[in-house]
PDB file of C-alpha atoms in Angstrom:
ATOM      1  CA  SER A1436      39.761  -0.390 -10.189  1.00  0.00           C
ATOM      2  CA  ALA A1437      37.606   2.304 -12.499  1.00  0.00           C
ATOM      3  CA  VAL A1438      36.842   5.899 -11.292  1.00  0.00           C
ATOM      4  CA  ILE A1439      34.371   7.135 -12.648  1.00  0.00           C
ATOM      5  CA  SER A1440      33.165  11.555 -12.304  1.00  0.00           C
ATOM      6  CA  GLN A1441      29.608  12.438 -13.213  1.00  0.00           C
ATOM      7  CA  LYS A1442      28.610  16.237 -13.817  1.00  0.00           C
ATOM      8  CA  PRO A1443      26.920  17.709 -12.131  1.00  0.00           C
ATOM      9  CA  SER A1444      26.454  15.966  -8.479  1.00  0.00           C
ATOM     10  CA  ARG A1445      22.942  17.963  -7.837  1.00  0.00           C
ATOM     11  CA  ASP A1446      20.481  19.658  -9.100  1.00  0.00           C
ATOM     12  CA  ILE A1447      17.537  21.235  -8.245  1.00  0.00           C
ATOM     13  CA  CYS A1448      15.395  22.032 -11.609  1.00  0.00           C
ATOM     14  CA  GLN A1449      12.152  23.417 -12.418  1.00  0.00           C
ATOM     15  CA  ARG A1450       9.080  20.654 -13.960  1.00  0.00           C
ATOM     16  CA  GLY A1451       9.479  20.691 -18.094  1.00  0.00           C
ATOM     17  CA  THR A1452      12.659  21.490 -18.937  1.00  0.00           C
ATOM     18  CA  SER A1453      15.662  19.011 -18.655  1.00  0.00           C
ATOM     19  CA  LEU A1454      19.062  18.342 -17.614  1.00  0.00           C
ATOM     20  CA  THR A1455      21.850  16.725 -19.129  1.00  0.00           C
ATOM     21  CA  ILE A1456      24.111  14.436 -17.349  1.00  0.00           C
ATOM     22  CA  GLN A1457      28.139  13.236 -17.846  1.00  0.00           C
ATOM     23  CA  CYS A1458      29.602  10.752 -16.330  1.00  0.00           C
ATOM     24  CA  GLN A1459      33.449  10.164 -17.467  1.00  0.00           C
ATOM     25  CA  VAL A1460      35.605   7.333 -16.114  1.00  0.00           C
ATOM     26  CA  ASP A1461      39.709   7.231 -16.392  1.00  0.00           C
ATOM     27  CA  SER A1462      39.696   4.223 -18.340  1.00  0.00           C
ATOM     28  CA  GLN A1463      38.210   2.495 -21.774  1.00  0.00           C
ATOM     29  CA  VAL A1464      35.132  -0.250 -20.761  1.00  0.00           C
ATOM     30  CA  THR A1465      33.223  -1.792 -22.651  1.00  0.00           C
ATOM     31  CA  MET A1466      29.684  -1.361 -20.510  1.00  0.00           C
ATOM     32  CA  MET A1467      28.266   1.793 -18.960  1.00  0.00           C
ATOM     33  CA  PHE A1468      25.324   1.775 -17.544  1.00  0.00           C
ATOM     34  CA  TRP A1469      22.910   4.448 -16.465  1.00  0.00           C
ATOM     35  CA  TYR A1470      20.676   3.604 -12.735  1.00  0.00           C
ATOM     36  CA  ARG A1471      18.228   5.550 -11.122  1.00  0.00           C
ATOM     37  CA  GLN A1472      16.720   5.481  -6.751  1.00  0.00           C
ATOM     38  CA  GLN A1473      14.641   7.085  -6.202  1.00  0.00           C
ATOM     39  CA  PRO A1474      14.178   7.850  -2.866  1.00  0.00           C
ATOM     40  CA  GLY A1475      13.669   4.556  -1.121  1.00  0.00           C
ATOM     41  CA  GLN A1476      14.351   2.814  -3.159  1.00  0.00           C
ATOM     42  CA  SER A1477      16.973  -0.175  -4.330  1.00  0.00           C
ATOM     43  CA  LEU A1478      18.662   0.609  -8.203  1.00  0.00           C
ATOM     44  CA  THR A1479      16.684   0.848 -11.504  1.00  0.00           C
ATOM     45  CA  LEU A1480      18.595   0.335 -14.747  1.00  0.00           C
ATOM     46  CA  ILE A1481      17.592   2.079 -17.531  1.00  0.00           C
ATOM     47  CA  ALA A1482      19.516   1.308 -20.206  1.00  0.00           C
ATOM     48  CA  THR A1483      22.904   0.237 -21.741  1.00  0.00           C
ATOM     49  CA  ALA A1484      24.503   2.899 -23.092  1.00  0.00           C
ATOM     50  CA  ASN A1485      26.207   1.977 -26.519  1.00  0.00           C
ATOM     51  CA  GLN A1486      29.197   2.864 -28.125  1.00  0.00           C
ATOM     52  CA  GLY A1487      28.441   3.523 -32.038  1.00  0.00           C
ATOM     53  CA  SER A1488      25.174   2.705 -31.698  1.00  0.00           C
ATOM     54  CA  GLU A1489      21.770   3.533 -29.935  1.00  0.00           C
ATOM     55  CA  ALA A1490      21.192   2.637 -25.500  1.00  0.00           C
ATOM     56  CA  THR A1491      19.365  -0.292 -25.067  1.00  0.00           C
ATOM     57  CA  TYR A1492      16.639   0.053 -23.281  1.00  0.00           C
ATOM     58  CA  GLU A1493      15.230  -1.443 -20.253  1.00  0.00           C
ATOM     59  CA  SER A1494      11.393  -1.713 -19.786  1.00  0.00           C
ATOM     60  CA  GLY A1495       9.114   1.225 -18.805  1.00  0.00           C
ATOM     61  CA  PHE A1496      11.892   3.549 -20.462  1.00  0.00           C
ATOM     62  CA  VAL A1497      12.558   5.179 -23.692  1.00  0.00           C
ATOM     63  CA  ILE A1498      14.111   7.576 -25.814  1.00  0.00           C
ATOM     64  CA  ASP A1499      12.485  10.217 -25.448  1.00  0.00           C
ATOM     65  CA  LYS A1500      12.209  10.614 -22.523  1.00  0.00           C
ATOM     66  CA  PHE A1501      15.926   9.390 -21.157  1.00  0.00           C
ATOM     67  CA  PRO A1502      18.503  10.321 -24.583  1.00  0.00           C
ATOM     68  CA  ILE A1503      22.037   8.621 -23.703  1.00  0.00           C
ATOM     69  CA  SER A1504      24.257   8.920 -25.782  1.00  0.00           C
ATOM     70  CA  ARG A1505      27.966   7.673 -25.857  1.00  0.00           C
ATOM     71  CA  PRO A1506      30.457   8.534 -28.474  1.00  0.00           C
ATOM     72  CA  ASN A1507      33.959   6.600 -26.697  1.00  0.00           C
ATOM     73  CA  LEU A1508      34.295   4.368 -24.096  1.00  0.00           C
ATOM     74  CA  THR A1509      35.841   6.834 -21.138  1.00  0.00           C
ATOM     75  CA  PHE A1510      32.131   9.019 -21.702  1.00  0.00           C
ATOM     76  CA  SER A1511      28.062   9.035 -21.546  1.00  0.00           C
ATOM     77  CA  THR A1512      25.859  11.016 -21.219  1.00  0.00           C
ATOM     78  CA  LEU A1513      21.924  11.101 -20.097  1.00  0.00           C
ATOM     79  CA  THR A1514      18.947  14.078 -20.626  1.00  0.00           C
ATOM     80  CA  VAL A1515      16.408  13.725 -18.548  1.00  0.00           C
ATOM     81  CA  SER A1516      13.910  14.931 -20.711  1.00  0.00           C
ATOM     82  CA  ASN A1517      10.823  17.410 -19.201  1.00  0.00           C
ATOM     83  CA  MET A1518      11.218  16.978 -16.457  1.00  0.00           C
ATOM     84  CA  SER A1519       8.336  16.568 -13.394  1.00  0.00           C
ATOM     85  CA  PRO A1520       9.053  16.223  -9.277  1.00  0.00           C
ATOM     86  CA  GLU A1521       8.592  12.175  -9.868  1.00  0.00           C
ATOM     87  CA  ASP A1522      11.922  12.371 -11.815  1.00  0.00           C
ATOM     88  CA  SER A1523      13.165  13.553  -8.915  1.00  0.00           C
ATOM     89  CA  SER A1524      16.366  10.673  -8.413  1.00  0.00           C
ATOM     90  CA  ILE A1525      19.942   9.569  -8.015  1.00  0.00           C
ATOM     91  CA  TYR A1526      21.157   9.244 -11.496  1.00  0.00           C
ATOM     92  CA  LEU A1527      23.912   6.612 -11.234  1.00  0.00           C
ATOM     93  CA  CYS A1528      26.547   5.821 -13.926  1.00  0.00           C
ATOM     94  CA  SER A1529      27.815   2.569 -14.351  1.00  0.00           C
ATOM     95  CA  VAL A1530      30.871  -0.094 -15.513  1.00  0.00           C
ATOM     96  CA  LEU A1531      31.835  -3.458 -15.730  1.00  0.00           C
ATOM     97  CA  GLY A1532      35.572  -3.696 -14.684  1.00  0.00           C
ATOM     98  CA  LEU A1533      37.820  -5.673 -17.983  1.00  0.00           C
ATOM     99  CA  ALA A1534      38.629  -7.959 -15.386  1.00  0.00           C
ATOM    100  CA  ASP A1535      37.037 -12.159 -15.276  1.00  0.00           C
ATOM    101  CA  ASN A1536      34.749 -10.925 -12.185  1.00  0.00           C
ATOM    102  CA  ASN A1537      33.194  -8.683 -13.778  1.00  0.00           C
ATOM    103  CA  GLU A1538      33.172  -6.270 -11.725  1.00  0.00           C
ATOM    104  CA  GLN A1539      30.695  -2.432 -11.193  1.00  0.00           C
ATOM    105  CA  PHE A1540      31.432   0.375 -10.267  1.00  0.00           C
ATOM    106  CA  PHE A1541      29.369   3.495  -9.893  1.00  0.00           C
ATOM    107  CA  GLY A1542      29.885   7.107 -10.098  1.00  0.00           C
ATOM    108  CA  PRO A1543      28.949   9.535  -7.141  1.00  0.00           C
ATOM    109  CA  GLY A1544      25.742   9.822  -8.670  1.00  0.00           C
ATOM    110  CA  THR A1545      23.510  12.844  -9.788  1.00  0.00           C
ATOM    111  CA  ARG A1546      20.781  14.226  -7.263  1.00  0.00           C
ATOM    112  CA  LEU A1547      18.120  15.376  -8.970  1.00  0.00           C
ATOM    113  CA  THR A1548      15.328  17.782  -7.981  1.00  0.00           C
ATOM    114  CA  VAL A1549      12.470  18.659  -9.379  1.00  0.00           C
ATOM    115  CA  LEU A1550      10.205  21.186  -8.172  1.00  0.00           C
TER     116      LEU A1550
ATOM    117  CA  LYS B  74      11.012 -13.041 -11.595  1.00  0.00           C
ATOM    118  CA  ASN B  75      14.189 -12.409  -9.946  1.00  0.00           C
ATOM    119  CA  GLN B  76      14.229 -10.424  -6.446  1.00  0.00           C
ATOM    120  CA  VAL B  77      16.732 -10.041  -3.750  1.00  0.00           C
ATOM    121  CA  GLU B  78      15.408  -9.025   0.103  1.00  0.00           C
ATOM    122  CA  GLN B  79      16.755  -8.238   2.411  1.00  0.00           C
ATOM    123  CA  SER B  80      16.474  -8.011   5.885  1.00  0.00           C
ATOM    124  CA  PRO B  81      16.320  -6.120   8.153  1.00  0.00           C
ATOM    125  CA  GLN B  82      15.343  -3.216   6.158  1.00  0.00           C
ATOM    126  CA  SER B  83      17.246  -0.367   8.807  1.00  0.00           C
ATOM    127  CA  LEU B  84      19.723  -1.417  11.924  1.00  0.00           C
ATOM    128  CA  ILE B  85      21.234   0.404  14.684  1.00  0.00           C
ATOM    129  CA  ILE B  86      24.409  -0.564  16.140  1.00  0.00           C
ATOM    130  CA  LEU B  87      26.129   0.944  19.094  1.00  0.00           C
ATOM    131  CA  GLU B  88      29.960   1.229  18.301  1.00  0.00           C
ATOM    132  CA  GLY B  89      32.316  -1.121  18.337  1.00  0.00           C
ATOM    133  CA  LYS B  90      29.384  -4.192  18.390  1.00  0.00           C
ATOM    134  CA  ASN B  91      29.072  -6.527  15.467  1.00  0.00           C
ATOM    135  CA  CYS B  92      26.316  -7.679  13.875  1.00  0.00           C
ATOM    136  CA  THR B  93      24.975  -9.899  10.421  1.00  0.00           C
ATOM    137  CA  LEU B  94      22.752  -8.193   7.928  1.00  0.00           C
ATOM    138  CA  GLN B  95      21.058 -10.834   5.580  1.00  0.00           C
ATOM    139  CA  CYS B  96      20.166 -11.641   2.027  1.00  0.00           C
ATOM    140  CA  ASN B  97      17.990 -13.728   0.521  1.00  0.00           C
ATOM    141  CA  TYR B  98      17.732 -14.865  -3.374  1.00  0.00           C
ATOM    142  CA  THR B  99      15.573 -15.617  -6.512  1.00  0.00           C
ATOM    143  CA  VAL B 100      17.541 -15.301  -9.047  1.00  0.00           C
ATOM    144  CA  SER B 101      18.582 -17.983 -11.975  1.00  0.00           C
ATOM    145  CA  PRO B 102      21.062 -18.975 -13.222  1.00  0.00           C
ATOM    146  CA  PHE B 103      23.308 -17.761 -10.759  1.00  0.00           C
ATOM    147  CA  SER B 104      26.935 -15.619 -11.738  1.00  0.00           C
ATOM    148  CA  ASN B 105      27.884 -13.754  -8.287  1.00  0.00           C
ATOM    149  CA  LEU B 106      26.489 -12.139  -5.222  1.00  0.00           C
ATOM    150  CA  ARG B 107      27.914  -8.729  -4.623  1.00  0.00           C
ATOM    151  CA  TRP B 108      27.675  -6.720  -1.517  1.00  0.00           C
ATOM    152  CA  TYR B 109      28.155  -2.759  -2.048  1.00  0.00           C
ATOM    153  CA  LYS B 110      28.237  -0.133   0.732  1.00  0.00           C
ATOM    154  CA  GLN B 111      26.569   3.753  -0.469  1.00  0.00           C
ATOM    155  CA  ASP B 112      27.182   6.173   1.595  1.00  0.00           C
ATOM    156  CA  THR B 113      24.943   9.069   1.385  1.00  0.00           C
ATOM    157  CA  GLY B 114      24.845  11.261  -1.245  1.00  0.00           C
ATOM    158  CA  ARG B 115      27.196   8.859  -2.684  1.00  0.00           C
ATOM    159  CA  GLY B 116      27.463   5.359  -4.944  1.00  0.00           C
ATOM    160  CA  PRO B 117      27.856   2.144  -4.012  1.00  0.00           C
ATOM    161  CA  VAL B 118      31.453   1.320  -3.616  1.00  0.00           C
ATOM    162  CA  SER B 119      32.429  -2.561  -3.908  1.00  0.00           C
ATOM    163  CA  LEU B 120      32.417  -4.476  -0.574  1.00  0.00           C
ATOM    164  CA  THR B 121      32.645  -8.145  -1.666  1.00  0.00           C
ATOM    165  CA  ILE B 122      32.104 -10.243  -5.052  1.00  0.00           C
ATOM    166  CA  MET B 123      31.615 -14.329  -4.362  1.00  0.00           C
ATOM    167  CA  THR B 124      30.485 -16.892  -7.552  1.00  0.00           C
ATOM    168  CA  PHE B 125      28.742 -20.398  -7.000  1.00  0.00           C
ATOM    169  CA  SER B 126      32.119 -21.894  -5.481  1.00  0.00           C
ATOM    170  CA  GLU B 127      32.878 -19.559  -2.739  1.00  0.00           C
ATOM    171  CA  ASN B 128      31.470 -19.372   0.213  1.00  0.00           C
ATOM    172  CA  THR B 129      33.106 -17.266   2.441  1.00  0.00           C
ATOM    173  CA  LYS B 130      35.344 -14.013   1.527  1.00  0.00           C
ATOM    174  CA  SER B 131      36.471 -10.913   3.637  1.00  0.00           C
ATOM    175  CA  ASN B 132      37.481  -7.674   3.436  1.00  0.00           C
ATOM    176  CA  GLY B 133      38.862  -6.374   6.466  1.00  0.00           C
ATOM    177  CA  ARG B 134      35.760  -6.659   9.174  1.00  0.00           C
ATOM    178  CA  TYR B 135      33.107  -7.562   6.171  1.00  0.00           C
ATOM    179  CA  THR B 136      32.630 -11.250   6.269  1.00  0.00           C
ATOM    180  CA  ALA B 137      30.772 -12.330   3.312  1.00  0.00           C
ATOM    181  CA  THR B 138      29.401 -15.355   3.329  1.00  0.00           C
ATOM    182  CA  LEU B 139      26.816 -17.545   0.285  1.00  0.00           C
ATOM    183  CA  ASP B 140      25.055 -20.530   0.509  1.00  0.00           C
ATOM    184  CA  ALA B 141      23.965 -21.155  -2.547  1.00  0.00           C
ATOM    185  CA  ASP B 142      21.209 -23.933  -2.348  1.00  0.00           C
ATOM    186  CA  THR B 143      19.969 -22.109  -0.108  1.00  0.00           C
ATOM    187  CA  LYS B 144      19.914 -19.093  -2.235  1.00  0.00           C
ATOM    188  CA  GLN B 145      21.005 -16.735   1.144  1.00  0.00           C
ATOM    189  CA  SER B 146      24.420 -14.384   1.849  1.00  0.00           C
ATOM    190  CA  SER B 147      24.981 -12.710   4.556  1.00  0.00           C
ATOM    191  CA  LEU B 148      27.469  -9.785   5.411  1.00  0.00           C
ATOM    192  CA  HIS B 149      28.671  -9.793   9.300  1.00  0.00           C
ATOM    193  CA  ILE B 150      30.648  -6.124  10.153  1.00  0.00           C
ATOM    194  CA  THR B 151      33.043  -6.356  13.243  1.00  0.00           C
ATOM    195  CA  ALA B 152      33.321  -4.000  15.524  1.00  0.00           C
ATOM    196  CA  SER B 153      31.417  -1.998  14.155  1.00  0.00           C
ATOM    197  CA  GLN B 154      32.478   2.008  13.630  1.00  0.00           C
ATOM    198  CA  LEU B 155      30.947   5.317  13.246  1.00  0.00           C
ATOM    199  CA  SER B 156      32.098   5.375   9.580  1.00  0.00           C
ATOM    200  CA  ASP B 157      30.581   1.893   8.672  1.00  0.00           C
ATOM    201  CA  SER B 158      26.742   3.728   8.744  1.00  0.00           C
ATOM    202  CA  ALA B 159      25.684   3.304   5.752  1.00  0.00           C
ATOM    203  CA  SER B 160      23.625   1.439   3.225  1.00  0.00           C
ATOM    204  CA  TYR B 161      24.350  -2.146   2.892  1.00  0.00           C
ATOM    205  CA  ILE B 162      23.362  -3.442  -0.999  1.00  0.00           C
ATOM    206  CA  CYS B 163      22.886  -6.978  -1.911  1.00  0.00           C
ATOM    207  CA  VAL B 164      23.167  -7.829  -5.309  1.00  0.00           C
ATOM    208  CA  VAL B 165      23.071 -10.928  -7.346  1.00  0.00           C
ATOM    209  CA  SER B 166      23.858 -11.044 -10.853  1.00  0.00           C
ATOM    210  CA  ASP B 167      23.134 -14.451 -13.755  1.00  0.00           C
ATOM    211  CA  ARG B 168      23.657 -15.009 -16.980  1.00  0.00           C
ATOM    212  CA  SER B 169      21.003 -15.613 -19.070  1.00  0.00           C
ATOM    213  CA  GLY B 170      22.613 -15.906 -22.732  1.00  0.00           C
ATOM    214  CA  GLY B 171      25.804 -14.818 -22.588  1.00  0.00           C
ATOM    215  CA  TYR B 172      25.519 -11.221 -20.691  1.00  0.00           C
ATOM    216  CA  GLN B 173      24.986 -10.915 -17.173  1.00  0.00           C
ATOM    217  CA  LYS B 174      21.634  -8.581 -15.553  1.00  0.00           C
ATOM    218  CA  VAL B 175      22.519  -7.212 -12.099  1.00  0.00           C
ATOM    219  CA  THR B 176      19.344  -8.132  -9.732  1.00  0.00           C
ATOM    220  CA  PHE B 177      19.761  -5.480  -6.607  1.00  0.00           C
ATOM    221  CA  GLY B 178      18.138  -5.687  -3.385  1.00  0.00           C
ATOM    222  CA  ILE B 179      16.517  -2.726  -1.766  1.00  0.00           C
ATOM    223  CA  GLY B 180      19.472  -2.759   1.250  1.00  0.00           C
ATOM    224  CA  THR B 181      19.495  -2.278   4.975  1.00  0.00           C
ATOM    225  CA  LYS B 182      20.337   1.034   6.550  1.00  0.00           C
ATOM    226  CA  LEU B 183      22.730   0.682   9.293  1.00  0.00           C
ATOM    227  CA  GLN B 184      22.899   3.044  11.939  1.00  0.00           C
ATOM    228  CA  VAL B 185      26.131   3.137  14.533  1.00  0.00           C
ATOM    229  CA  ILE B 186      25.558   5.245  16.812  1.00  0.00           C
ATOM    230  CA  PRO B 187      28.519   6.698  20.150  1.00  0.00           C
TER     231      PRO B 187
END
């Protein structure tokens, strides 16, 4: 299994500011993802964080709003830029395990509130 | 469009009772189905994972079933405990072109009361 930590665990931010969320995995993994979980909603994939190249964004998400870095196989950051109250959500880092079943592991999440 | 629907949306049961949560999906081509438990304020934690050829899998008091023909799955919780209070999310993966994509259900919010 993979153990994932995220920082910060929660934050309250002002409209118009930016927040960078860090994700650290205890082992090298190929696939890392960032998800958003809005209140009462299912998880929505924001992007796949690619090591050494630009992230792959899902429809509705753009790099200017959610820049992602992945400098190595154990670490990634997601920045939520120019925040508005609609960005209030839980942001989750996720990785795929190396076993054949491709089990997916999730970090504890970062609870973001934008005022 | 791939979809995963869960029912009920929420459920309250007495401690010690059993319950069953349902998941219907339209994901194709099917790769695997997973049930996750998500405690409030935490990330989802995997309970079971099943591939096409598996129709039942247990993890302690949790038993998941899969009917790939009808595209339905259930999660049965036996002798519920207060710590079972959480959201239970059904997640179905497809493998189109060798790249795994996942579709999440909205979850069933379970509350176990004394």
